[in-house]
């Protein structure tokens, strides 16, 4: 387990500081756990969820040693300049709502980033981009309980003030940070408070089943639809035009023979034109 920090870190992340100007009603109001270094905030959140931590518990770390992405991939998490957090949710919704939760979180992250003055874009299903480079990612891990989503650990990583040379070589050409894009530093704590506020709003829409509103918002930020894409599925690859999102959040891709494919989970790469 990582080292628990509740004194103020030099860069301002502490549970007291986070709660001070938090505008949420419940998200983060009961517990915000700040760590200096953990393997992964999702691992910590999973552990706390199993121990019965309430919905809305937030776990934040200054650095991760084994931050993870989907499908066993890693999330580069250097100290001091990024936001690495996980939130315990207990939506009690059917499993087929799962893709919607990723899109809901994407809208919240994009809305929070937009308040810094940037125009982020969402790439289906879980990437947050700025000018085509990845600035953030979402990883949701669920525990099913009696055929409902018992708890969902919502993990979010955002490169806030990360410098180019802090990215490992493998992601340097794909990644950016808010600081690199804006050419000025961004307050991690302020961004985190805005993000929690946005998440609370959008998660409440999710819980009421009002997915129309979420989809509409997602489409304001999206940059996948209408593009030629390559989709990496577990056992095959699909090339076609990303035509639309279905009301449950799945992506519809039309291949060159005109067949329409429903993509529930996969990796999408935008094909270059020309
Ligand atoms: C994601 O996975 O994008 C989900 C990332 C979620 C990270 C958060 S941090 C807090 C919480 N705790 C965790 O352990 N994880 C969550 P995926 O779509 O699989 O993308 C992973 C890919 O993104 C990698 O294979 C790299 O190519 C790239 N990548 C890794 N680190 C990056 C970074 N810092 N910035 C931009 N791209 C990165």
PDB file of C-alpha atoms and ligand atoms in Angstrom:
ATOM      1  CA  UNK A   1       0.000   0.000   0.000  1.00  0.00           C
ATOM      2  CA  UNK A   2       1.215   3.498  -0.782  1.00  0.00           C
ATOM      3  CA  UNK A   3       2.259   6.074   1.720  1.00  0.00           C
ATOM      4  CA  UNK A   4      -0.765   8.049   2.941  1.00  0.00           C
ATOM      5  CA  UNK A   5      -0.278  11.810   2.867  1.00  0.00           C
ATOM      6  CA  UNK A   6      -2.522  14.189   4.612  1.00  0.00           C
ATOM      7  CA  UNK A   7      -0.139  17.026   5.114  1.00  0.00           C
ATOM      8  CA  UNK A   8      -0.023  19.527   2.293  1.00  0.00           C
ATOM      9  CA  UNK A   9       2.316  18.427  -0.466  1.00  0.00           C
ATOM     10  CA  UNK A  10       4.494  21.189  -1.958  1.00  0.00           C
ATOM     11  CA  UNK A  11       2.200  21.322  -4.951  1.00  0.00           C
ATOM     12  CA  UNK A  12      -0.955  21.623  -2.893  1.00  0.00           C
ATOM     13  CA  UNK A  13      -2.595  18.173  -3.032  1.00  0.00           C
ATOM     14  CA  UNK A  14      -4.018  17.228   0.343  1.00  0.00           C
ATOM     15  CA  UNK A  15      -7.472  16.090   1.324  1.00  0.00           C
ATOM     16  CA  UNK A  16      -8.023  19.222   3.370  1.00  0.00           C
ATOM     17  CA  UNK A  17      -6.989  21.512   0.510  1.00  0.00           C
ATOM     18  CA  UNK A  18      -9.093  19.555  -1.977  1.00  0.00           C
ATOM     19  CA  UNK A  19     -12.185  19.727   0.203  1.00  0.00           C
ATOM     20  CA  UNK A  20     -11.731  23.403   1.004  1.00  0.00           C
ATOM     21  CA  UNK A  21     -13.312  24.802  -2.156  1.00  0.00           C
ATOM     22  CA  UNK A  22     -15.095  21.695  -3.340  1.00  0.00           C
ATOM     23  CA  UNK A  23     -18.508  22.613  -4.796  1.00  0.00           C
ATOM     24  CA  UNK A  24     -19.907  19.078  -4.871  1.00  0.00           C
ATOM     25  CA  UNK A  25     -22.821  17.884  -2.746  1.00  0.00           C
ATOM     26  CA  UNK A  26     -21.535  14.357  -2.104  1.00  0.00           C
ATOM     27  CA  UNK A  27     -18.646  13.439  -4.400  1.00  0.00           C
ATOM     28  CA  UNK A  28     -15.457  13.680  -2.357  1.00  0.00           C
ATOM     29  CA  UNK A  29     -17.325  15.168   0.590  1.00  0.00           C
ATOM     30  CA  UNK A  30     -17.040  12.092   2.802  1.00  0.00           C
ATOM     31  CA  UNK A  31     -13.556  10.891   1.988  1.00  0.00           C
ATOM     32  CA  UNK A  32     -10.659  12.077  -0.119  1.00  0.00           C
ATOM     33  CA  UNK A  33      -7.538   9.962   0.382  1.00  0.00           C
ATOM     34  CA  UNK A  34      -4.335  11.577  -0.842  1.00  0.00           C
ATOM     35  CA  UNK A  35      -1.225   9.481  -1.362  1.00  0.00           C
ATOM     36  CA  UNK A  36       2.249  10.520  -2.308  1.00  0.00           C
ATOM     37  CA  UNK A  37       3.115   7.375  -4.269  1.00  0.00           C
ATOM     38  CA  UNK A  38       0.974   4.316  -5.004  1.00  0.00           C
ATOM     39  CA  UNK A  39       1.211   1.523  -7.520  1.00  0.00           C
ATOM     40  CA  UNK A  40      -2.169   2.503  -8.926  1.00  0.00           C
ATOM     41  CA  UNK A  41      -4.989   4.586  -7.486  1.00  0.00           C
ATOM     42  CA  UNK A  42      -7.409   2.027  -8.989  1.00  0.00           C
ATOM     43  CA  UNK A  43      -5.785  -0.703  -6.888  1.00  0.00           C
ATOM     44  CA  UNK A  44      -6.174   1.408  -3.747  1.00  0.00           C
ATOM     45  CA  UNK A  45      -9.770   2.217  -4.647  1.00  0.00           C
ATOM     46  CA  UNK A  46     -10.563  -1.452  -5.274  1.00  0.00           C
ATOM     47  CA  UNK A  47      -9.209  -2.314  -1.866  1.00  0.00           C
ATOM     48  CA  UNK A  48     -11.182   0.441  -0.152  1.00  0.00           C
ATOM     49  CA  UNK A  49     -14.345  -0.523  -2.058  1.00  0.00           C
ATOM     50  CA  UNK A  50     -14.018  -4.119  -0.873  1.00  0.00           C
ATOM     51  CA  UNK A  51     -13.631  -2.798   2.671  1.00  0.00           C
ATOM     52  CA  UNK A  52     -16.957  -0.989   2.249  1.00  0.00           C
ATOM     53  CA  UNK A  53     -15.877   2.600   1.479  1.00  0.00           C
ATOM     54  CA  UNK A  54     -18.930   4.669   0.483  1.00  0.00           C
ATOM     55  CA  UNK A  55     -19.830   5.858  -2.966  1.00  0.00           C
ATOM     56  CA  UNK A  56     -18.039   9.087  -3.772  1.00  0.00           C
ATOM     57  CA  UNK A  57     -14.769   8.172  -2.048  1.00  0.00           C
ATOM     58  CA  UNK A  58     -11.902   9.753  -3.994  1.00  0.00           C
ATOM     59  CA  UNK A  59      -8.336   8.451  -4.078  1.00  0.00           C
ATOM     60  CA  UNK A  60      -5.651  10.786  -5.411  1.00  0.00           C
ATOM     61  CA  UNK A  61      -1.916  10.211  -5.810  1.00  0.00           C
ATOM     62  CA  UNK A  62       0.980  12.474  -6.560  1.00  0.00           C
ATOM     63  CA  UNK A  63       2.648   9.660  -8.543  1.00  0.00           C
ATOM     64  CA  UNK A  64       1.969   6.074  -9.571  1.00  0.00           C
ATOM     65  CA  UNK A  65       4.602   3.390 -10.015  1.00  0.00           C
ATOM     66  CA  UNK A  66       2.333   1.026 -11.972  1.00  0.00           C
ATOM     67  CA  UNK A  67      -0.440   3.227 -13.300  1.00  0.00           C
ATOM     68  CA  UNK A  68      -2.500   1.167 -15.668  1.00  0.00           C
ATOM     69  CA  UNK A  69      -4.478   1.625 -18.829  1.00  0.00           C
ATOM     70  CA  UNK A  70      -6.864  -0.873 -20.429  1.00  0.00           C
ATOM     71  CA  UNK A  71      -5.887  -4.379 -21.476  1.00  0.00           C
ATOM     72  CA  UNK A  72      -2.750  -4.538 -19.351  1.00  0.00           C
ATOM     73  CA  UNK A  73      -1.264  -1.351 -20.789  1.00  0.00           C
ATOM     74  CA  UNK A  74       0.452   1.170 -18.564  1.00  0.00           C
ATOM     75  CA  UNK A  75      -0.197   4.806 -17.743  1.00  0.00           C
ATOM     76  CA  UNK A  76       2.938   6.944 -17.418  1.00  0.00           C
ATOM     77  CA  UNK A  77       2.508   8.744 -14.082  1.00  0.00           C
ATOM     78  CA  UNK A  78       5.525  10.894 -13.168  1.00  0.00           C
ATOM     79  CA  UNK A  79       5.397  12.712  -9.801  1.00  0.00           C
ATOM     80  CA  UNK A  80       4.163  16.197  -9.167  1.00  0.00           C
ATOM     81  CA  UNK A  81       2.660  17.243 -12.459  1.00  0.00           C
ATOM     82  CA  UNK A  82      -0.222  14.947 -13.280  1.00  0.00           C
ATOM     83  CA  UNK A  83      -3.623  14.156 -11.835  1.00  0.00           C
ATOM     84  CA  UNK A  84      -4.084  10.491 -11.011  1.00  0.00           C
ATOM     85  CA  UNK A  85      -7.338   9.697  -9.283  1.00  0.00           C
ATOM     86  CA  UNK A  86      -9.927   6.991  -8.769  1.00  0.00           C
ATOM     87  CA  UNK A  87     -13.473   7.306  -7.558  1.00  0.00           C
ATOM     88  CA  UNK A  88     -15.594   4.614  -5.975  1.00  0.00           C
ATOM     89  CA  UNK A  89     -19.059   4.521  -7.540  1.00  0.00           C
ATOM     90  CA  UNK A  90     -21.894   2.167  -6.707  1.00  0.00           C
ATOM     91  CA  UNK A  91     -24.377   2.769  -9.518  1.00  0.00           C
ATOM     92  CA  UNK A  92     -26.350  -0.468  -9.109  1.00  0.00           C
ATOM     93  CA  UNK A  93     -27.187  -0.416 -12.819  1.00  0.00           C
ATOM     94  CA  UNK A  94     -27.313  -3.276 -15.339  1.00  0.00           C
ATOM     95  CA  UNK A  95     -23.976  -4.394 -16.864  1.00  0.00           C
ATOM     96  CA  UNK A  96     -24.953  -3.207 -20.343  1.00  0.00           C
ATOM     97  CA  UNK A  97     -24.861   0.376 -19.082  1.00  0.00           C
ATOM     98  CA  UNK A  98     -21.111   0.019 -18.702  1.00  0.00           C
ATOM     99  CA  UNK A  99     -20.052   1.688 -22.008  1.00  0.00           C
ATOM    100  CA  UNK A 100     -22.219   4.650 -21.034  1.00  0.00           C
ATOM    101  CA  UNK A 101     -20.245   5.214 -17.863  1.00  0.00           C
ATOM    102  CA  UNK A 102     -16.992   5.676 -19.772  1.00  0.00           C
ATOM    103  CA  UNK A 103     -18.640   8.229 -22.062  1.00  0.00           C
ATOM    104  CA  UNK A 104     -20.207   9.991 -19.067  1.00  0.00           C
ATOM    105  CA  UNK A 105     -16.798  10.331 -17.420  1.00  0.00           C
ATOM    106  CA  UNK A 106     -15.343  11.556 -20.717  1.00  0.00           C
ATOM    107  CA  UNK A 107     -17.874  14.390 -20.866  1.00  0.00           C
ATOM    108  CA  UNK A 108     -17.021  15.391 -17.281  1.00  0.00           C
ATOM    109  CA  UNK A 109     -13.255  15.369 -17.935  1.00  0.00           C
ATOM    110  CA  UNK A 110     -13.630  17.318 -21.179  1.00  0.00           C
ATOM    111  CA  UNK A 111     -15.927  19.876 -19.506  1.00  0.00           C
ATOM    112  CA  UNK A 112     -13.424  20.388 -16.677  1.00  0.00           C
ATOM    113  CA  UNK A 113     -10.492  20.770 -19.073  1.00  0.00           C
ATOM    114  CA  UNK A 114     -12.512  23.211 -21.151  1.00  0.00           C
ATOM    115  CA  UNK A 115     -12.673  25.513 -18.133  1.00  0.00           C
ATOM    116  CA  UNK A 116      -8.868  25.915 -18.325  1.00  0.00           C
ATOM    117  CA  UNK A 117      -9.353  27.557 -21.719  1.00  0.00           C
ATOM    118  CA  UNK A 118      -8.509  24.546 -23.900  1.00  0.00           C
ATOM    119  CA  UNK A 119     -10.796  22.805 -26.351  1.00  0.00           C
ATOM    120  CA  UNK A 120     -10.362  19.077 -25.652  1.00  0.00           C
ATOM    121  CA  UNK A 121     -11.674  16.333 -27.908  1.00  0.00           C
ATOM    122  CA  UNK A 122     -13.024  12.918 -27.016  1.00  0.00           C
ATOM    123  CA  UNK A 123     -11.920   9.874 -28.961  1.00  0.00           C
ATOM    124  CA  UNK A 124     -14.143   6.867 -28.514  1.00  0.00           C
ATOM    125  CA  UNK A 125     -14.198   5.239 -26.068  1.00  0.00           C
ATOM    126  CA  UNK A 126     -11.888   6.662 -23.403  1.00  0.00           C
ATOM    127  CA  UNK A 127      -9.283   9.105 -24.743  1.00  0.00           C
ATOM    128  CA  UNK A 128      -9.105  12.805 -24.092  1.00  0.00           C
ATOM    129  CA  UNK A 129      -7.080  14.598 -26.743  1.00  0.00           C
ATOM    130  CA  UNK A 130      -5.792  18.057 -27.426  1.00  0.00           C
ATOM    131  CA  UNK A 131      -4.825  18.778 -31.015  1.00  0.00           C
ATOM    132  CA  UNK A 132      -4.716  15.054 -31.716  1.00  0.00           C
ATOM    133  CA  UNK A 133      -2.447  14.165 -28.777  1.00  0.00           C
ATOM    134  CA  UNK A 134      -3.529  12.269 -25.715  1.00  0.00           C
ATOM    135  CA  UNK A 135      -3.816  14.433 -22.611  1.00  0.00           C
ATOM    136  CA  UNK A 136      -5.892  12.063 -20.500  1.00  0.00           C
ATOM    137  CA  UNK A 137      -7.450   8.626 -20.266  1.00  0.00           C
ATOM    138  CA  UNK A 138     -10.195   6.819 -18.398  1.00  0.00           C
ATOM    139  CA  UNK A 139     -10.113   3.310 -16.980  1.00  0.00           C
ATOM    140  CA  UNK A 140     -13.232   1.862 -15.373  1.00  0.00           C
ATOM    141  CA  UNK A 141     -13.032  -1.415 -13.508  1.00  0.00           C
ATOM    142  CA  UNK A 142     -16.264  -2.962 -12.341  1.00  0.00           C
ATOM    143  CA  UNK A 143     -17.280  -5.555  -9.807  1.00  0.00           C
ATOM    144  CA  UNK A 144     -20.569  -7.253 -10.657  1.00  0.00           C
ATOM    145  CA  UNK A 145     -22.880  -8.093  -7.854  1.00  0.00           C
ATOM    146  CA  UNK A 146     -26.059 -10.049  -8.546  1.00  0.00           C
ATOM    147  CA  UNK A 147     -25.942  -9.111 -12.257  1.00  0.00           C
ATOM    148  CA  UNK A 148     -25.735  -5.413 -11.448  1.00  0.00           C
ATOM    149  CA  UNK A 149     -22.641  -3.194 -11.431  1.00  0.00           C
ATOM    150  CA  UNK A 150     -21.880  -3.521  -7.710  1.00  0.00           C
ATOM    151  CA  UNK A 151     -19.038  -1.066  -7.617  1.00  0.00           C
ATOM    152  CA  UNK A 152     -17.268   0.730 -10.393  1.00  0.00           C
ATOM    153  CA  UNK A 153     -13.812   2.151  -9.918  1.00  0.00           C
ATOM    154  CA  UNK A 154     -13.510   5.162 -12.162  1.00  0.00           C
ATOM    155  CA  UNK A 155      -9.830   5.908 -12.804  1.00  0.00           C
ATOM    156  CA  UNK A 156      -8.775   9.123 -14.510  1.00  0.00           C
ATOM    157  CA  UNK A 157      -5.316  10.252 -15.527  1.00  0.00           C
ATOM    158  CA  UNK A 158      -4.647  13.764 -16.840  1.00  0.00           C
ATOM    159  CA  UNK A 159      -1.293  15.202 -17.860  1.00  0.00           C
ATOM    160  CA  UNK A 160      -1.595  18.609 -16.244  1.00  0.00           C
ATOM    161  CA  UNK A 161       1.845  20.226 -16.029  1.00  0.00           C
ATOM    162  CA  UNK A 162       3.852  17.289 -17.344  1.00  0.00           C
ATOM    163  CA  UNK A 163       6.905  18.313 -19.368  1.00  0.00           C
ATOM    164  CA  UNK A 164       7.792  16.614 -22.636  1.00  0.00           C
ATOM    165  CA  UNK A 165      10.844  14.856 -21.195  1.00  0.00           C
ATOM    166  CA  UNK A 166       8.772  13.327 -18.365  1.00  0.00           C
ATOM    167  CA  UNK A 167       6.921  11.159 -20.865  1.00  0.00           C
ATOM    168  CA  UNK A 168       8.607   7.861 -21.623  1.00  0.00           C
ATOM    169  CA  UNK A 169       9.967   7.560 -25.167  1.00  0.00           C
ATOM    170  CA  UNK A 170       7.118   5.244 -26.113  1.00  0.00           C
ATOM    171  CA  UNK A 171       4.430   7.880 -25.535  1.00  0.00           C
ATOM    172  CA  UNK A 172       6.385  11.094 -26.155  1.00  0.00           C
ATOM    173  CA  UNK A 173       5.087  11.568 -29.680  1.00  0.00           C
ATOM    174  CA  UNK A 174       1.497  10.707 -28.770  1.00  0.00           C
ATOM    175  CA  UNK A 175       1.076  12.585 -25.492  1.00  0.00           C
ATOM    176  CA  UNK A 176       0.676  16.173 -24.448  1.00  0.00           C
ATOM    177  CA  UNK A 177      -0.151  18.042 -21.252  1.00  0.00           C
ATOM    178  CA  UNK A 178      -2.330  21.041 -20.502  1.00  0.00           C
ATOM    179  CA  UNK A 179       0.783  23.054 -19.724  1.00  0.00           C
ATOM    180  CA  UNK A 180       2.446  22.153 -23.024  1.00  0.00           C
ATOM    181  CA  UNK A 181      -0.706  23.028 -24.936  1.00  0.00           C
ATOM    182  CA  UNK A 182      -1.568  26.222 -23.078  1.00  0.00           C
ATOM    183  CA  UNK A 183       2.037  27.317 -22.596  1.00  0.00           C
ATOM    184  CA  UNK A 184       1.361  28.083 -18.946  1.00  0.00           C
ATOM    185  CA  UNK A 185       0.942  25.999 -15.786  1.00  0.00           C
ATOM    186  CA  UNK A 186      -2.476  24.867 -14.598  1.00  0.00           C
ATOM    187  CA  UNK A 187      -3.444  24.393 -10.930  1.00  0.00           C
ATOM    188  CA  UNK A 188      -3.899  20.657 -10.319  1.00  0.00           C
ATOM    189  CA  UNK A 189      -6.045  21.246  -7.279  1.00  0.00           C
ATOM    190  CA  UNK A 190      -8.358  23.664  -9.035  1.00  0.00           C
ATOM    191  CA  UNK A 191      -8.700  21.317 -11.989  1.00  0.00           C
ATOM    192  CA  UNK A 192      -9.438  18.428  -9.626  1.00  0.00           C
ATOM    193  CA  UNK A 193     -12.161  20.393  -7.823  1.00  0.00           C
ATOM    194  CA  UNK A 194     -13.744  21.361 -11.144  1.00  0.00           C
ATOM    195  CA  UNK A 195     -13.501  17.771 -12.354  1.00  0.00           C
ATOM    196  CA  UNK A 196     -15.238  16.387  -9.256  1.00  0.00           C
ATOM    197  CA  UNK A 197     -17.997  18.965  -9.640  1.00  0.00           C
ATOM    198  CA  UNK A 198     -18.503  18.054 -13.310  1.00  0.00           C
ATOM    199  CA  UNK A 199     -18.411  14.333 -12.526  1.00  0.00           C
ATOM    200  CA  UNK A 200     -21.100  14.678  -9.901  1.00  0.00           C
ATOM    201  CA  UNK A 201     -23.398  16.475 -12.347  1.00  0.00           C
ATOM    202  CA  UNK A 202     -22.889  14.044 -15.217  1.00  0.00           C
ATOM    203  CA  UNK A 203     -22.966  10.924 -13.054  1.00  0.00           C
ATOM    204  CA  UNK A 204     -26.353  12.008 -11.731  1.00  0.00           C
ATOM    205  CA  UNK A 205     -27.668  12.150 -15.326  1.00  0.00           C
ATOM    206  CA  UNK A 206     -26.203   8.675 -15.837  1.00  0.00           C
ATOM    207  CA  UNK A 207     -28.008   7.315 -12.777  1.00  0.00           C
ATOM    208  CA  UNK A 208     -31.362   8.700 -13.880  1.00  0.00           C
ATOM    209  CA  UNK A 209     -30.915   6.941 -17.235  1.00  0.00           C
ATOM    210  CA  UNK A 210     -30.920  10.252 -19.119  1.00  0.00           C
ATOM    211  CA  UNK A 211     -28.322   9.128 -21.593  1.00  0.00           C
ATOM    212  CA  UNK A 212     -29.617  11.355 -24.390  1.00  0.00           C
ATOM    213  CA  UNK A 213     -28.256  14.440 -22.632  1.00  0.00           C
ATOM    214  CA  UNK A 214     -24.902  12.740 -22.055  1.00  0.00           C
ATOM    215  CA  UNK A 215     -24.631  11.612 -25.688  1.00  0.00           C
ATOM    216  CA  UNK A 216     -25.449  15.090 -26.906  1.00  0.00           C
ATOM    217  CA  UNK A 217     -22.682  16.535 -24.731  1.00  0.00           C
ATOM    218  CA  UNK A 218     -20.262  13.807 -25.790  1.00  0.00           C
ATOM    219  CA  UNK A 219     -20.940  14.641 -29.429  1.00  0.00           C
ATOM    220  CA  UNK A 220     -20.008  18.287 -28.781  1.00  0.00           C
ATOM    221  CA  UNK A 221     -16.479  17.117 -27.935  1.00  0.00           C
ATOM    222  CA  UNK A 222     -16.104  14.021 -30.096  1.00  0.00           C
ATOM    223  CA  UNK A 223     -13.655  13.703 -32.958  1.00  0.00           C
ATOM    224  CA  UNK A 224     -14.266  10.102 -34.079  1.00  0.00           C
ATOM    225  CA  UNK A 225     -17.561  10.157 -35.968  1.00  0.00           C
ATOM    226  CA  UNK A 226     -17.407  10.504 -39.732  1.00  0.00           C
ATOM    227  CA  UNK A 227     -13.759   9.437 -39.830  1.00  0.00           C
ATOM    228  CA  UNK A 228     -12.115   6.427 -41.382  1.00  0.00           C
ATOM    229  CA  UNK A 229     -10.949   4.299 -38.469  1.00  0.00           C
ATOM    230  CA  UNK A 230      -9.133   1.085 -37.764  1.00  0.00           C
ATOM    231  CA  UNK A 231     -10.641  -0.771 -34.818  1.00  0.00           C
ATOM    232  CA  UNK A 232      -8.564  -3.359 -32.987  1.00  0.00           C
ATOM    233  CA  UNK A 233     -10.889  -5.958 -31.541  1.00  0.00           C
ATOM    234  CA  UNK A 234      -9.676  -8.844 -29.414  1.00  0.00           C
ATOM    235  CA  UNK A 235      -9.471 -11.310 -32.294  1.00  0.00           C
ATOM    236  CA  UNK A 236      -9.644  -9.209 -35.467  1.00  0.00           C
ATOM    237  CA  UNK A 237      -9.241  -5.822 -37.031  1.00  0.00           C
ATOM    238  CA  UNK A 238     -11.972  -3.774 -38.645  1.00  0.00           C
ATOM    239  CA  UNK A 239     -11.527  -0.862 -41.047  1.00  0.00           C
ATOM    240  CA  UNK A 240     -14.375   1.447 -41.923  1.00  0.00           C
ATOM    241  CA  UNK A 241     -16.126   4.727 -41.263  1.00  0.00           C
ATOM    242  CA  UNK A 242     -17.191   5.477 -37.689  1.00  0.00           C
ATOM    243  CA  UNK A 243     -20.761   6.309 -38.516  1.00  0.00           C
ATOM    244  CA  UNK A 244     -22.633   6.908 -35.291  1.00  0.00           C
ATOM    245  CA  UNK A 245     -22.986   6.125 -31.623  1.00  0.00           C
ATOM    246  CA  UNK A 246     -25.895   3.985 -30.558  1.00  0.00           C
ATOM    247  CA  UNK A 247     -28.012   5.095 -27.648  1.00  0.00           C
ATOM    248  CA  UNK A 248     -26.175   2.617 -25.394  1.00  0.00           C
ATOM    249  CA  UNK A 249     -22.773   4.107 -26.246  1.00  0.00           C
ATOM    250  CA  UNK A 250     -21.584   1.472 -28.711  1.00  0.00           C
ATOM    251  CA  UNK A 251     -19.858   2.632 -31.884  1.00  0.00           C
ATOM    252  CA  UNK A 252     -21.255   1.797 -35.323  1.00  0.00           C
ATOM    253  CA  UNK A 253     -18.614   1.261 -37.999  1.00  0.00           C
ATOM    254  CA  UNK A 254     -19.468   0.687 -41.681  1.00  0.00           C
ATOM    255  CA  UNK A 255     -16.871  -1.345 -43.571  1.00  0.00           C
ATOM    256  CA  UNK A 256     -16.092  -0.853 -47.249  1.00  0.00           C
ATOM    257  CA  UNK A 257     -18.575  -3.555 -48.250  1.00  0.00           C
ATOM    258  CA  UNK A 258     -21.313  -1.552 -46.565  1.00  0.00           C
ATOM    259  CA  UNK A 259     -21.789  -3.849 -43.543  1.00  0.00           C
ATOM    260  CA  UNK A 260     -22.483  -2.134 -40.257  1.00  0.00           C
ATOM    261  CA  UNK A 261     -20.612  -3.417 -37.170  1.00  0.00           C
ATOM    262  CA  UNK A 262     -21.463  -2.684 -33.537  1.00  0.00           C
ATOM    263  CA  UNK A 263     -18.299  -2.112 -31.520  1.00  0.00           C
ATOM    264  CA  UNK A 264     -18.831  -2.411 -27.782  1.00  0.00           C
ATOM    265  CA  UNK A 265     -15.154  -2.353 -26.772  1.00  0.00           C
ATOM    266  CA  UNK A 266     -11.985  -1.933 -28.764  1.00  0.00           C
ATOM    267  CA  UNK A 267      -9.158   0.383 -29.681  1.00  0.00           C
ATOM    268  CA  UNK A 268      -9.813   2.939 -32.346  1.00  0.00           C
ATOM    269  CA  UNK A 269      -7.090   4.482 -34.469  1.00  0.00           C
ATOM    270  CA  UNK A 270      -7.953   7.324 -36.812  1.00  0.00           C
ATOM    271  CA  UNK A 271      -6.672   6.583 -40.310  1.00  0.00           C
ATOM    272  CA  UNK A 272      -4.792   9.348 -42.034  1.00  0.00           C
ATOM    273  CA  UNK A 273      -6.508  10.769 -45.074  1.00  0.00           C
ATOM    274  CA  UNK A 274      -4.492  10.691 -48.319  1.00  0.00           C
TER     275      UNK A 274
HETATM  276  C1  LIG B   1      -6.155   4.686 -20.718  1.00  0.00           C
HETATM  277  O1  LIG B   1      -5.873   3.402 -21.144  1.00  0.00           O
HETATM  278  O2  LIG B   1      -6.060   5.679 -21.393  1.00  0.00           O
HETATM  279  C2  LIG B   1      -6.593   4.753 -19.269  1.00  0.00           C
HETATM  280  C3  LIG B   1      -5.641   5.523 -18.421  1.00  0.00           C
HETATM  281  C4  LIG B   1      -6.147   5.635 -17.004  1.00  0.00           C
HETATM  282  C5  LIG B   1      -5.096   6.130 -16.074  1.00  0.00           C
HETATM  283  C6  LIG B   1      -5.640   6.390 -14.692  1.00  0.00           C
HETATM  284  S1  LIG B   1      -4.499   7.198 -13.681  1.00  0.00           S
HETATM  285  C7  LIG B   1      -5.493   6.940 -12.292  1.00  0.00           C
HETATM  286  C8  LIG B   1      -6.057   5.531 -12.428  1.00  0.00           C
HETATM  287  N1  LIG B   1      -5.142   4.560 -11.851  1.00  0.00           N
HETATM  288  C9  LIG B   1      -4.613   3.761 -12.776  1.00  0.00           C
HETATM  289  O3  LIG B   1      -3.782   2.846 -12.564  1.00  0.00           O
HETATM  290  N2  LIG B   1      -5.119   4.075 -13.993  1.00  0.00           N
HETATM  291  C10 LIG B   1      -6.078   5.151 -13.912  1.00  0.00           C
HETATM  292  P1  LIG B   1      -5.593   3.003 -22.660  1.00  0.00           P
HETATM  293  O4  LIG B   1      -6.689   3.486 -23.538  1.00  0.00           O
HETATM  294  O5  LIG B   1      -5.322   1.563 -22.622  1.00  0.00           O
HETATM  295  O6  LIG B   1      -4.302   3.803 -23.036  1.00  0.00           O
HETATM  296  C11 LIG B   1      -3.036   3.416 -22.581  1.00  0.00           C
HETATM  297  C12 LIG B   1      -2.045   3.933 -23.619  1.00  0.00           C
HETATM  298  O7  LIG B   1      -1.920   5.372 -23.516  1.00  0.00           O
HETATM  299  C13 LIG B   1      -0.628   3.405 -23.394  1.00  0.00           C
HETATM  300  O8  LIG B   1      -0.429   2.177 -24.029  1.00  0.00           O
HETATM  301  C14 LIG B   1       0.223   4.520 -24.021  1.00  0.00           C
HETATM  302  O9  LIG B   1       0.288   4.385 -25.424  1.00  0.00           O
HETATM  303  C15 LIG B   1      -0.584   5.785 -23.739  1.00  0.00           C
HETATM  304  N3  LIG B   1      -0.121   6.472 -22.517  1.00  0.00           N
HETATM  305  C16 LIG B   1       0.410   5.966 -21.390  1.00  0.00           C
HETATM  306  N4  LIG B   1       0.646   6.915 -20.484  1.00  0.00           N
HETATM  307  C17 LIG B   1       0.272   8.077 -21.050  1.00  0.00           C
HETATM  308  C18 LIG B   1       0.261   9.423 -20.617  1.00  0.00           C
HETATM  309  N5  LIG B   1       0.661   9.799 -19.401  1.00  0.00           N
HETATM  310  N6  LIG B   1      -0.205  10.349 -21.485  1.00  0.00           N
HETATM  311  C19 LIG B   1      -0.649  10.029 -22.713  1.00  0.00           C
HETATM  312  N7  LIG B   1      -0.659   8.771 -23.187  1.00  0.00           N
HETATM  313  C20 LIG B   1      -0.208   7.796 -22.362  1.00  0.00           C
END
